[in-house]
Amino acid sequence: MEEKIDNFIHQSVHNFMQEVAVGLQNIPEEYEKNKKYLFVFLDHLGFSNKVLKATENNEWLSFCTDMGILIDENLKNTLNKCQQWNSPVSLVREKHFSDSICLFWEIGDYDKKDYYSQSELAVLLRDIFFLIANIQMNASIHEAIFRGGVAVGHYFEYNDITVSDALVRAHNIENSIKIPAVGIDESVWTEIGDENIHRWYFDEGYLKKHMEKQSFEYIDFINVILKNETVLKLKMEGMYFMNFKNAVLSNWSAAKATMKNEKMNFSLKKKYEWLFEYYNTKCAEKDQLKYAMEKEYIEDLKSLDEY
């Protein structure tokens, strides 16, 4: 039944894209094909509140400059570096929507033509996890934290028109997980098609399961970034922890500014409870306790009433 539903969704999206294409002149032939993409959607946590605060405090120009550096220059530098990797991850394409980042890779088509073997696709996914971890850690320099999703599906883009069931799936994960992390849609593992490979990502520390929602899997990005031999060789672990701690505390301060009648939104409080716990757990695991979140912040979070 689930396979029939998935096939129906894929066919419906493809049919819709074809209908859109009929109404366009000189549409490139490549966009008319039934292609398959691995899609990453990343969204800047708390961006709306930061925009409003910048306009209220006459910080608009400096805010836009910082966001331009974060979204454009930092991302370009990260993607330029990945061009040097001996991996198909370098074939990444990108698109921006305000504070959101979309990254995607063409991996085949729905006419049963795949561009990668099962093992090659597994390596691509591993390198994508590493790319996401790099983006997150570089963003922390600008006190930014991303959450998002990874999914497989169609992608259509022509001028200002963008349609993708993969984007919908990835966005739905980002919107539903309620914690600042990057989740993995089931469509990814369906595409991989091997439960042993799926389990390998957990065994090697690339993925974790949400404690309360066991069906939700997310990238353990601190663990992933510290797998890099260069990071370890140059002893950069402390810098990464310090930058990420500053990002967490900056966002925490902004979140507190949104409180109403000295009460915090329930889901917002849960995000930071998870984030504080995740960060301090990693500090303990990686022998970086000197960068751990101080007790006063944790007690402050616990003491807040909710609405």
PDB file of C-alpha atoms in Angstrom:
ATOM      1  CA  MET A   1       0.000   0.000   0.000  1.00  0.00           C
ATOM      2  CA  GLU A   2       2.752   2.477   0.987  1.00  0.00           C
ATOM      3  CA  GLU A   3       4.625   1.730  -2.237  1.00  0.00           C
ATOM      4  CA  LYS A   4       1.474   2.451  -4.263  1.00  0.00           C
ATOM      5  CA  ILE A   5       0.993   5.740  -2.414  1.00  0.00           C
ATOM      6  CA  ASP A   6       4.630   6.743  -3.029  1.00  0.00           C
ATOM      7  CA  ASN A   7       4.321   5.881  -6.712  1.00  0.00           C
ATOM      8  CA  PHE A   8       1.112   7.877  -6.936  1.00  0.00           C
ATOM      9  CA  ILE A   9       2.780  10.905  -5.297  1.00  0.00           C
ATOM     10  CA  HIS A  10       5.783  10.686  -7.611  1.00  0.00           C
ATOM     11  CA  GLN A  11       3.574  10.387 -10.686  1.00  0.00           C
ATOM     12  CA  SER A  12       1.296  13.223  -9.561  1.00  0.00           C
ATOM     13  CA  VAL A  13       4.246  15.555  -9.000  1.00  0.00           C
ATOM     14  CA  HIS A  14       5.722  14.589 -12.355  1.00  0.00           C
ATOM     15  CA  ASN A  15       2.394  15.175 -14.110  1.00  0.00           C
ATOM     16  CA  PHE A  16       2.073  18.567 -12.449  1.00  0.00           C
ATOM     17  CA  MET A  17       5.573  19.554 -13.538  1.00  0.00           C
ATOM     18  CA  GLN A  18       4.746  18.515 -17.083  1.00  0.00           C
ATOM     19  CA  GLU A  19       1.596  20.655 -17.011  1.00  0.00           C
ATOM     20  CA  VAL A  20       3.636  23.629 -15.794  1.00  0.00           C
ATOM     21  CA  ALA A  21       6.156  22.997 -18.541  1.00  0.00           C
ATOM     22  CA  VAL A  22       3.466  23.076 -21.245  1.00  0.00           C
ATOM     23  CA  GLY A  23       2.686  26.669 -20.307  1.00  0.00           C
ATOM     24  CA  LEU A  24       6.302  27.820 -20.583  1.00  0.00           C
ATOM     25  CA  GLN A  25       8.115  28.830 -23.739  1.00  0.00           C
ATOM     26  CA  ASN A  26      11.567  27.533 -24.580  1.00  0.00           C
ATOM     27  CA  ILE A  27      11.746  25.355 -21.472  1.00  0.00           C
ATOM     28  CA  PRO A  28      15.070  23.469 -21.339  1.00  0.00           C
ATOM     29  CA  GLU A  29      14.679  19.820 -22.289  1.00  0.00           C
ATOM     30  CA  GLU A  30      16.483  18.646 -19.144  1.00  0.00           C
ATOM     31  CA  TYR A  31      13.626  19.889 -16.961  1.00  0.00           C
ATOM     32  CA  GLU A  32      11.051  17.830 -18.811  1.00  0.00           C
ATOM     33  CA  LYS A  33      12.648  14.576 -17.776  1.00  0.00           C
ATOM     34  CA  ASN A  34      11.491  12.518 -14.815  1.00  0.00           C
ATOM     35  CA  LYS A  35      14.619  13.103 -12.740  1.00  0.00           C
ATOM     36  CA  LYS A  36      15.324  12.050  -9.162  1.00  0.00           C
ATOM     37  CA  TYR A  37      17.131  14.282  -6.649  1.00  0.00           C
ATOM     38  CA  LEU A  38      18.597  14.009  -3.177  1.00  0.00           C
ATOM     39  CA  PHE A  39      17.538  17.240  -1.530  1.00  0.00           C
ATOM     40  CA  VAL A  40      18.692  19.141   1.584  1.00  0.00           C
ATOM     41  CA  PHE A  41      16.635  21.958   3.110  1.00  0.00           C
ATOM     42  CA  LEU A  42      18.203  24.131   5.836  1.00  0.00           C
ATOM     43  CA  ASP A  43      16.367  26.889   7.700  1.00  0.00           C
ATOM     44  CA  HIS A  44      17.861  29.541   9.995  1.00  0.00           C
ATOM     45  CA  LEU A  45      16.504  29.076  13.525  1.00  0.00           C
ATOM     46  CA  GLY A  46      14.765  32.172  14.934  1.00  0.00           C
ATOM     47  CA  PHE A  47      15.328  34.214  11.782  1.00  0.00           C
ATOM     48  CA  SER A  48      11.960  36.007  11.825  1.00  0.00           C
ATOM     49  CA  ASN A  49      12.511  37.371  15.331  1.00  0.00           C
ATOM     50  CA  LYS A  50      16.038  38.463  14.409  1.00  0.00           C
ATOM     51  CA  VAL A  51      14.697  40.386  11.400  1.00  0.00           C
ATOM     52  CA  LEU A  52      12.082  42.188  13.502  1.00  0.00           C
ATOM     53  CA  LYS A  53      14.595  42.992  16.222  1.00  0.00           C
ATOM     54  CA  ALA A  54      17.048  44.412  13.661  1.00  0.00           C
ATOM     55  CA  THR A  55      14.415  46.774  12.253  1.00  0.00           C
ATOM     56  CA  GLU A  56      13.329  47.916  15.712  1.00  0.00           C
ATOM     57  CA  ASN A  57      16.873  48.612  16.942  1.00  0.00           C
ATOM     58  CA  ASN A  58      18.170  50.399  13.827  1.00  0.00           C
ATOM     59  CA  GLU A  59      20.478  47.460  13.108  1.00  0.00           C
ATOM     60  CA  TRP A  60      19.000  46.622   9.715  1.00  0.00           C
ATOM     61  CA  LEU A  61      22.057  47.305   7.540  1.00  0.00           C
ATOM     62  CA  SER A  62      24.517  45.508   9.806  1.00  0.00           C
ATOM     63  CA  PHE A  63      22.095  42.587  10.143  1.00  0.00           C
ATOM     64  CA  CYS A  64      21.706  42.273   6.365  1.00  0.00           C
ATOM     65  CA  THR A  65      25.470  42.469   5.893  1.00  0.00           C
ATOM     66  CA  ASP A  66      26.037  39.707   8.425  1.00  0.00           C
ATOM     67  CA  MET A  67      23.331  37.529   6.868  1.00  0.00           C
ATOM     68  CA  GLY A  68      24.824  38.164   3.438  1.00  0.00           C
ATOM     69  CA  ILE A  69      28.195  36.931   4.671  1.00  0.00           C
ATOM     70  CA  LEU A  70      26.574  33.941   6.382  1.00  0.00           C
ATOM     71  CA  ILE A  71      24.288  32.797   3.583  1.00  0.00           C
ATOM     72  CA  ASP A  72      26.350  33.828   0.569  1.00  0.00           C
ATOM     73  CA  GLU A  73      30.086  34.088   1.260  1.00  0.00           C
ATOM     74  CA  ASN A  74      30.366  31.415   3.950  1.00  0.00           C
ATOM     75  CA  LEU A  75      28.248  28.982   1.975  1.00  0.00           C
ATOM     76  CA  LYS A  76      30.205  29.665  -1.212  1.00  0.00           C
ATOM     77  CA  ASN A  77      33.491  29.080   0.604  1.00  0.00           C
ATOM     78  CA  THR A  78      32.206  25.807   2.057  1.00  0.00           C
ATOM     79  CA  LEU A  79      30.887  24.618  -1.312  1.00  0.00           C
ATOM     80  CA  ASN A  80      34.112  25.673  -3.049  1.00  0.00           C
ATOM     81  CA  LYS A  81      36.092  23.553  -0.594  1.00  0.00           C
ATOM     82  CA  CYS A  82      33.859  20.551  -1.241  1.00  0.00           C
ATOM     83  CA  GLN A  83      34.720  20.880  -4.951  1.00  0.00           C
ATOM     84  CA  GLN A  84      38.173  19.602  -3.946  1.00  0.00           C
ATOM     85  CA  TRP A  85      36.806  16.462  -2.325  1.00  0.00           C
ATOM     86  CA  ASN A  86      37.135  13.288  -4.343  1.00  0.00           C
ATOM     87  CA  SER A  87      33.388  12.773  -4.125  1.00  0.00           C
ATOM     88  CA  PRO A  88      30.215  13.365  -6.190  1.00  0.00           C
ATOM     89  CA  VAL A  89      29.131  15.711  -3.385  1.00  0.00           C
ATOM     90  CA  SER A  90      31.015  18.342  -5.431  1.00  0.00           C
ATOM     91  CA  LEU A  91      28.199  18.164  -8.022  1.00  0.00           C
ATOM     92  CA  VAL A  92      25.943  20.073  -5.621  1.00  0.00           C
ATOM     93  CA  ARG A  93      23.521  22.704  -6.896  1.00  0.00           C
ATOM     94  CA  GLU A  94      22.071  25.373  -4.613  1.00  0.00           C
ATOM     95  CA  LYS A  95      19.149  27.748  -4.264  1.00  0.00           C
ATOM     96  CA  HIS A  96      18.304  30.318  -1.574  1.00  0.00           C
ATOM     97  CA  PHE A  97      14.926  31.405  -0.238  1.00  0.00           C
ATOM     98  CA  SER A  98      15.450  34.290   2.195  1.00  0.00           C
ATOM     99  CA  ASP A  99      17.202  32.594   5.149  1.00  0.00           C
ATOM    100  CA  SER A 100      16.701  29.079   3.780  1.00  0.00           C
ATOM    101  CA  ILE A 101      19.340  27.084   1.912  1.00  0.00           C
ATOM    102  CA  CYS A 102      18.454  24.362  -0.584  1.00  0.00           C
ATOM    103  CA  LEU A 103      21.131  21.952  -1.793  1.00  0.00           C
ATOM    104  CA  PHE A 104      20.413  19.157  -4.249  1.00  0.00           C
ATOM    105  CA  TRP A 105      22.090  16.418  -6.247  1.00  0.00           C
ATOM    106  CA  GLU A 106      20.737  14.657  -9.317  1.00  0.00           C
ATOM    107  CA  ILE A 107      20.935  10.927  -8.534  1.00  0.00           C
ATOM    108  CA  GLY A 108      18.854   9.272 -11.247  1.00  0.00           C
ATOM    109  CA  ASP A 109      15.387   9.292 -12.758  1.00  0.00           C
ATOM    110  CA  TYR A 110      12.103   7.545 -12.123  1.00  0.00           C
ATOM    111  CA  ASP A 111      12.382   5.495 -15.301  1.00  0.00           C
ATOM    112  CA  LYS A 112      14.603   3.112 -13.309  1.00  0.00           C
ATOM    113  CA  LYS A 113      17.899   4.678 -14.366  1.00  0.00           C
ATOM    114  CA  ASP A 114      20.149   5.302 -11.356  1.00  0.00           C
ATOM    115  CA  TYR A 115      23.429   7.193 -11.639  1.00  0.00           C
ATOM    116  CA  TYR A 116      25.014   5.614  -8.561  1.00  0.00           C
ATOM    117  CA  SER A 117      25.391   2.106  -7.250  1.00  0.00           C
ATOM    118  CA  GLN A 118      24.076   1.394  -3.763  1.00  0.00           C
ATOM    119  CA  SER A 119      27.532   1.766  -2.201  1.00  0.00           C
ATOM    120  CA  GLU A 120      28.280   4.950  -4.196  1.00  0.00           C
ATOM    121  CA  LEU A 121      25.025   6.507  -3.035  1.00  0.00           C
ATOM    122  CA  ALA A 122      25.891   5.607   0.560  1.00  0.00           C
ATOM    123  CA  VAL A 123      29.251   7.403   0.194  1.00  0.00           C
ATOM    124  CA  LEU A 124      27.519  10.450  -1.321  1.00  0.00           C
ATOM    125  CA  LEU A 125      25.099  10.570   1.607  1.00  0.00           C
ATOM    126  CA  ARG A 126      27.966  10.313   4.105  1.00  0.00           C
ATOM    127  CA  ASP A 127      29.730  13.247   2.436  1.00  0.00           C
ATOM    128  CA  ILE A 128      26.483  15.245   2.390  1.00  0.00           C
ATOM    129  CA  PHE A 129      26.212  14.722   6.152  1.00  0.00           C
ATOM    130  CA  PHE A 130      29.745  16.080   6.475  1.00  0.00           C
ATOM    131  CA  LEU A 131      28.895  19.061   4.253  1.00  0.00           C
ATOM    132  CA  ILE A 132      25.846  19.856   6.415  1.00  0.00           C
ATOM    133  CA  ALA A 133      27.986  19.628   9.560  1.00  0.00           C
ATOM    134  CA  ASN A 134      30.499  22.043   7.991  1.00  0.00           C
ATOM    135  CA  ILE A 135      27.758  24.520   7.111  1.00  0.00           C
ATOM    136  CA  GLN A 136      26.380  24.360  10.653  1.00  0.00           C
ATOM    137  CA  MET A 137      29.743  24.858  12.319  1.00  0.00           C
ATOM    138  CA  ASN A 138      30.698  27.730   9.996  1.00  0.00           C
ATOM    139  CA  ALA A 139      27.295  29.330  10.629  1.00  0.00           C
ATOM    140  CA  SER A 140      27.928  29.277  14.372  1.00  0.00           C
ATOM    141  CA  ILE A 141      30.635  31.915  13.844  1.00  0.00           C
ATOM    142  CA  HIS A 142      27.737  34.227  12.959  1.00  0.00           C
ATOM    143  CA  GLU A 143      25.703  32.953  15.931  1.00  0.00           C
ATOM    144  CA  ALA A 144      23.372  31.106  13.549  1.00  0.00           C
ATOM    145  CA  ILE A 145      21.883  27.642  13.990  1.00  0.00           C
ATOM    146  CA  PHE A 146      20.200  25.662  11.224  1.00  0.00           C
ATOM    147  CA  ARG A 147      17.595  22.943  11.292  1.00  0.00           C
ATOM    148  CA  GLY A 148      16.190  21.124   8.303  1.00  0.00           C
ATOM    149  CA  GLY A 149      15.626  17.877   6.470  1.00  0.00           C
ATOM    150  CA  VAL A 150      17.046  15.522   3.848  1.00  0.00           C
ATOM    151  CA  ALA A 151      14.762  13.753   1.352  1.00  0.00           C
ATOM    152  CA  VAL A 152      14.589  12.189  -2.112  1.00  0.00           C
ATOM    153  CA  GLY A 153      12.156  13.203  -4.850  1.00  0.00           C
ATOM    154  CA  HIS A 154      11.533  15.366  -7.906  1.00  0.00           C
ATOM    155  CA  TYR A 155      12.881  18.867  -8.377  1.00  0.00           C
ATOM    156  CA  PHE A 156      11.737  21.372 -10.993  1.00  0.00           C
ATOM    157  CA  GLU A 157      13.126  24.883 -11.447  1.00  0.00           C
ATOM    158  CA  TYR A 158      12.556  27.357 -14.241  1.00  0.00           C
ATOM    159  CA  ASN A 159      12.995  31.093 -13.748  1.00  0.00           C
ATOM    160  CA  ASP A 160      11.062  31.840 -10.531  1.00  0.00           C
ATOM    161  CA  ILE A 161       9.117  28.565 -10.515  1.00  0.00           C
ATOM    162  CA  THR A 162      10.266  25.870  -8.088  1.00  0.00           C
ATOM    163  CA  VAL A 163       8.342  22.648  -7.460  1.00  0.00           C
ATOM    164  CA  SER A 164       9.638  19.658  -5.499  1.00  0.00           C
ATOM    165  CA  ASP A 165       8.083  16.863  -3.485  1.00  0.00           C
ATOM    166  CA  ALA A 166      11.569  16.339  -1.988  1.00  0.00           C
ATOM    167  CA  LEU A 167      11.500  19.957  -0.776  1.00  0.00           C
ATOM    168  CA  VAL A 168       8.037  19.389   0.710  1.00  0.00           C
ATOM    169  CA  ARG A 169       9.224  16.269   2.534  1.00  0.00           C
ATOM    170  CA  ALA A 170      12.417  17.954   3.793  1.00  0.00           C
ATOM    171  CA  HIS A 171      10.493  21.067   4.860  1.00  0.00           C
ATOM    172  CA  ASN A 172       7.861  18.952   6.632  1.00  0.00           C
ATOM    173  CA  ILE A 173      10.627  17.315   8.675  1.00  0.00           C
ATOM    174  CA  GLU A 174      12.140  20.703   9.482  1.00  0.00           C
ATOM    175  CA  ASN A 175       8.716  22.012  10.491  1.00  0.00           C
ATOM    176  CA  SER A 176       7.661  19.020  12.567  1.00  0.00           C
ATOM    177  CA  ILE A 177      10.761  17.899  14.458  1.00  0.00           C
ATOM    178  CA  LYS A 178      10.528  20.787  16.958  1.00  0.00           C
ATOM    179  CA  ILE A 179      14.264  20.616  17.705  1.00  0.00           C
ATOM    180  CA  PRO A 180      17.176  22.426  16.007  1.00  0.00           C
ATOM    181  CA  ALA A 181      18.513  19.478  14.038  1.00  0.00           C
ATOM    182  CA  VAL A 182      18.571  18.139  10.467  1.00  0.00           C
ATOM    183  CA  GLY A 183      16.308  15.109  10.110  1.00  0.00           C
ATOM    184  CA  ILE A 184      16.322  12.308   7.541  1.00  0.00           C
ATOM    185  CA  ASP A 185      13.158  11.399   5.621  1.00  0.00           C
ATOM    186  CA  GLU A 186      12.259   7.751   5.069  1.00  0.00           C
ATOM    187  CA  SER A 187      12.559   8.319   1.292  1.00  0.00           C
ATOM    188  CA  VAL A 188      16.345   8.465   1.730  1.00  0.00           C
ATOM    189  CA  TRP A 189      16.529   4.956   3.199  1.00  0.00           C
ATOM    190  CA  THR A 190      14.077   3.643   0.620  1.00  0.00           C
ATOM    191  CA  GLU A 191      16.471   4.913  -2.043  1.00  0.00           C
ATOM    192  CA  ILE A 192      19.508   3.389  -0.279  1.00  0.00           C
ATOM    193  CA  GLY A 193      17.607   0.110  -0.046  1.00  0.00           C
ATOM    194  CA  ASP A 194      19.852  -1.653   2.475  1.00  0.00           C
ATOM    195  CA  GLU A 195      19.118  -1.742   6.195  1.00  0.00           C
ATOM    196  CA  ASN A 196      22.733  -2.705   6.948  1.00  0.00           C
ATOM    197  CA  ILE A 197      23.939   0.556   5.390  1.00  0.00           C
ATOM    198  CA  HIS A 198      21.259   2.430   7.334  1.00  0.00           C
ATOM    199  CA  ARG A 199      22.468   0.833  10.577  1.00  0.00           C
ATOM    200  CA  TRP A 200      26.093   1.641   9.699  1.00  0.00           C
ATOM    201  CA  TYR A 201      25.397   5.383   9.929  1.00  0.00           C
ATOM    202  CA  PHE A 202      24.262   4.898  13.525  1.00  0.00           C
ATOM    203  CA  ASP A 203      27.157   2.606  14.436  1.00  0.00           C
ATOM    204  CA  GLU A 204      29.656   5.134  13.037  1.00  0.00           C
ATOM    205  CA  GLY A 205      28.060   8.091  14.834  1.00  0.00           C
ATOM    206  CA  TYR A 206      26.643   9.955  11.845  1.00  0.00           C
ATOM    207  CA  LEU A 207      23.051   9.646  13.051  1.00  0.00           C
ATOM    208  CA  LYS A 208      21.113   9.653  16.307  1.00  0.00           C
ATOM    209  CA  LYS A 209      17.515   8.933  17.238  1.00  0.00           C
ATOM    210  CA  HIS A 210      15.351  11.405  19.124  1.00  0.00           C
ATOM    211  CA  MET A 211      14.914  10.150  22.703  1.00  0.00           C
ATOM    212  CA  GLU A 212      11.146  10.752  22.750  1.00  0.00           C
ATOM    213  CA  LYS A 213      10.370  10.266  19.044  1.00  0.00           C
ATOM    214  CA  GLN A 214      12.334   7.148  18.155  1.00  0.00           C
ATOM    215  CA  SER A 215      11.104   7.290  14.561  1.00  0.00           C
ATOM    216  CA  PHE A 216      12.911  10.607  14.087  1.00  0.00           C
ATOM    217  CA  GLU A 217      16.562  10.378  13.005  1.00  0.00           C
ATOM    218  CA  TYR A 218      18.873  13.362  12.827  1.00  0.00           C
ATOM    219  CA  ILE A 219      22.478  14.130  11.879  1.00  0.00           C
ATOM    220  CA  ASP A 220      24.821  14.178  14.882  1.00  0.00           C
ATOM    221  CA  PHE A 221      26.694  17.110  13.367  1.00  0.00           C
ATOM    222  CA  ILE A 222      29.199  17.689  16.191  1.00  0.00           C
ATOM    223  CA  ASN A 223      30.199  14.046  16.003  1.00  0.00           C
ATOM    224  CA  VAL A 224      30.427  14.261  12.202  1.00  0.00           C
ATOM    225  CA  ILE A 225      32.595  17.399  12.117  1.00  0.00           C
ATOM    226  CA  LEU A 226      35.015  15.903  14.648  1.00  0.00           C
ATOM    227  CA  LYS A 227      35.571  12.906  12.379  1.00  0.00           C
ATOM    228  CA  ASN A 228      37.603  15.187  10.123  1.00  0.00           C
ATOM    229  CA  GLU A 229      41.313  14.386  10.422  1.00  0.00           C
ATOM    230  CA  THR A 230      42.311  18.017   9.770  1.00  0.00           C
ATOM    231  CA  VAL A 231      40.125  19.239  12.637  1.00  0.00           C
ATOM    232  CA  LEU A 232      41.750  16.750  15.001  1.00  0.00           C
ATOM    233  CA  LYS A 233      45.275  17.322  13.701  1.00  0.00           C
ATOM    234  CA  LEU A 234      45.025  21.106  14.153  1.00  0.00           C
ATOM    235  CA  LYS A 235      43.283  20.663  17.511  1.00  0.00           C
ATOM    236  CA  MET A 236      40.315  22.768  16.411  1.00  0.00           C
ATOM    237  CA  GLU A 237      37.758  20.992  18.611  1.00  0.00           C
ATOM    238  CA  GLY A 238      37.804  23.732  21.244  1.00  0.00           C
ATOM    239  CA  MET A 239      37.197  26.452  18.658  1.00  0.00           C
ATOM    240  CA  TYR A 240      34.177  24.588  17.284  1.00  0.00           C
ATOM    241  CA  PHE A 241      32.695  24.072  20.742  1.00  0.00           C
ATOM    242  CA  MET A 242      33.282  27.691  21.757  1.00  0.00           C
ATOM    243  CA  ASN A 243      31.701  29.063  18.555  1.00  0.00           C
ATOM    244  CA  PHE A 244      28.694  26.788  18.842  1.00  0.00           C
ATOM    245  CA  LYS A 245      28.209  27.632  22.521  1.00  0.00           C
ATOM    246  CA  ASN A 246      28.196  31.342  21.658  1.00  0.00           C
ATOM    247  CA  ALA A 247      25.620  30.673  18.935  1.00  0.00           C
ATOM    248  CA  VAL A 248      23.391  28.731  21.344  1.00  0.00           C
ATOM    249  CA  LEU A 249      23.545  31.440  24.020  1.00  0.00           C
ATOM    250  CA  SER A 250      22.937  34.233  21.512  1.00  0.00           C
ATOM    251  CA  ASN A 251      19.833  32.467  20.197  1.00  0.00           C
ATOM    252  CA  TRP A 252      18.741  31.669  23.747  1.00  0.00           C
ATOM    253  CA  SER A 253      18.931  35.361  24.640  1.00  0.00           C
ATOM    254  CA  ALA A 254      16.856  36.258  21.554  1.00  0.00           C
ATOM    255  CA  ALA A 255      14.302  33.573  22.432  1.00  0.00           C
ATOM    256  CA  LYS A 256      13.890  34.968  25.949  1.00  0.00           C
ATOM    257  CA  ALA A 257      13.131  38.375  24.444  1.00  0.00           C
ATOM    258  CA  THR A 258       9.993  36.895  22.850  1.00  0.00           C
ATOM    259  CA  MET A 259       8.489  35.817  26.189  1.00  0.00           C
ATOM    260  CA  LYS A 260       4.971  36.991  27.069  1.00  0.00           C
ATOM    261  CA  ASN A 261       4.093  37.817  30.668  1.00  0.00           C
ATOM    262  CA  GLU A 262       7.352  36.175  31.757  1.00  0.00           C
ATOM    263  CA  LYS A 263       6.312  32.895  30.139  1.00  0.00           C
ATOM    264  CA  MET A 264       7.922  31.086  27.212  1.00  0.00           C
ATOM    265  CA  ASN A 265       6.171  29.240  24.426  1.00  0.00           C
ATOM    266  CA  PHE A 266       6.129  25.507  25.272  1.00  0.00           C
ATOM    267  CA  SER A 267       7.656  24.281  21.981  1.00  0.00           C
ATOM    268  CA  LEU A 268      10.326  26.995  22.056  1.00  0.00           C
ATOM    269  CA  LYS A 269      11.370  25.983  25.551  1.00  0.00           C
ATOM    270  CA  LYS A 270      11.552  22.333  24.449  1.00  0.00           C
ATOM    271  CA  LYS A 271      13.899  23.291  21.590  1.00  0.00           C
ATOM    272  CA  TYR A 272      16.370  24.825  23.988  1.00  0.00           C
ATOM    273  CA  GLU A 273      16.068  22.028  26.524  1.00  0.00           C
ATOM    274  CA  TRP A 274      17.068  19.635  23.756  1.00  0.00           C
ATOM    275  CA  LEU A 275      19.821  21.932  22.458  1.00  0.00           C
ATOM    276  CA  PHE A 276      21.408  22.473  25.897  1.00  0.00           C
ATOM    277  CA  GLU A 277      21.333  18.743  26.597  1.00  0.00           C
ATOM    278  CA  TYR A 278      22.724  17.809  23.179  1.00  0.00           C
ATOM    279  CA  TYR A 279      25.567  20.311  23.464  1.00  0.00           C
ATOM    280  CA  ASN A 280      26.578  19.354  27.014  1.00  0.00           C
ATOM    281  CA  THR A 281      26.408  15.650  26.168  1.00  0.00           C
ATOM    282  CA  LYS A 282      28.842  16.241  23.302  1.00  0.00           C
ATOM    283  CA  CYS A 283      31.140  18.265  25.576  1.00  0.00           C
ATOM    284  CA  ALA A 284      31.295  15.264  27.914  1.00  0.00           C
ATOM    285  CA  GLU A 285      31.782  12.718  25.101  1.00  0.00           C
ATOM    286  CA  LYS A 286      34.594  14.703  23.464  1.00  0.00           C
ATOM    287  CA  ASP A 287      36.421  15.707  26.682  1.00  0.00           C
ATOM    288  CA  GLN A 288      35.540  19.372  26.195  1.00  0.00           C
ATOM    289  CA  LEU A 289      33.770  19.993  29.507  1.00  0.00           C
ATOM    290  CA  LYS A 290      35.483  23.351  29.949  1.00  0.00           C
ATOM    291  CA  TYR A 291      33.175  24.610  27.172  1.00  0.00           C
ATOM    292  CA  ALA A 292      30.022  23.084  28.673  1.00  0.00           C
ATOM    293  CA  MET A 293      26.931  25.176  29.291  1.00  0.00           C
ATOM    294  CA  GLU A 294      27.161  26.588  32.815  1.00  0.00           C
ATOM    295  CA  LYS A 295      24.669  25.493  35.428  1.00  0.00           C
ATOM    296  CA  GLU A 296      23.180  28.983  35.699  1.00  0.00           C
ATOM    297  CA  TYR A 297      21.893  28.827  32.102  1.00  0.00           C
ATOM    298  CA  ILE A 298      20.390  25.395  32.613  1.00  0.00           C
ATOM    299  CA  GLU A 299      18.678  26.454  35.837  1.00  0.00           C
ATOM    300  CA  ASP A 300      17.411  29.607  34.147  1.00  0.00           C
ATOM    301  CA  LEU A 301      15.851  27.508  31.392  1.00  0.00           C
ATOM    302  CA  LYS A 302      14.242  25.063  33.817  1.00  0.00           C
ATOM    303  CA  SER A 303      12.760  27.854  35.920  1.00  0.00           C
ATOM    304  CA  LEU A 304      10.763  29.425  33.087  1.00  0.00           C
ATOM    305  CA  ASP A 305       6.991  29.000  33.083  1.00  0.00           C
ATOM    306  CA  GLU A 306       5.336  27.912  29.817  1.00  0.00           C
ATOM    307  CA  TYR A 307       2.244  28.828  27.891  1.00  0.00           C
TER     308      TYR A 307
END
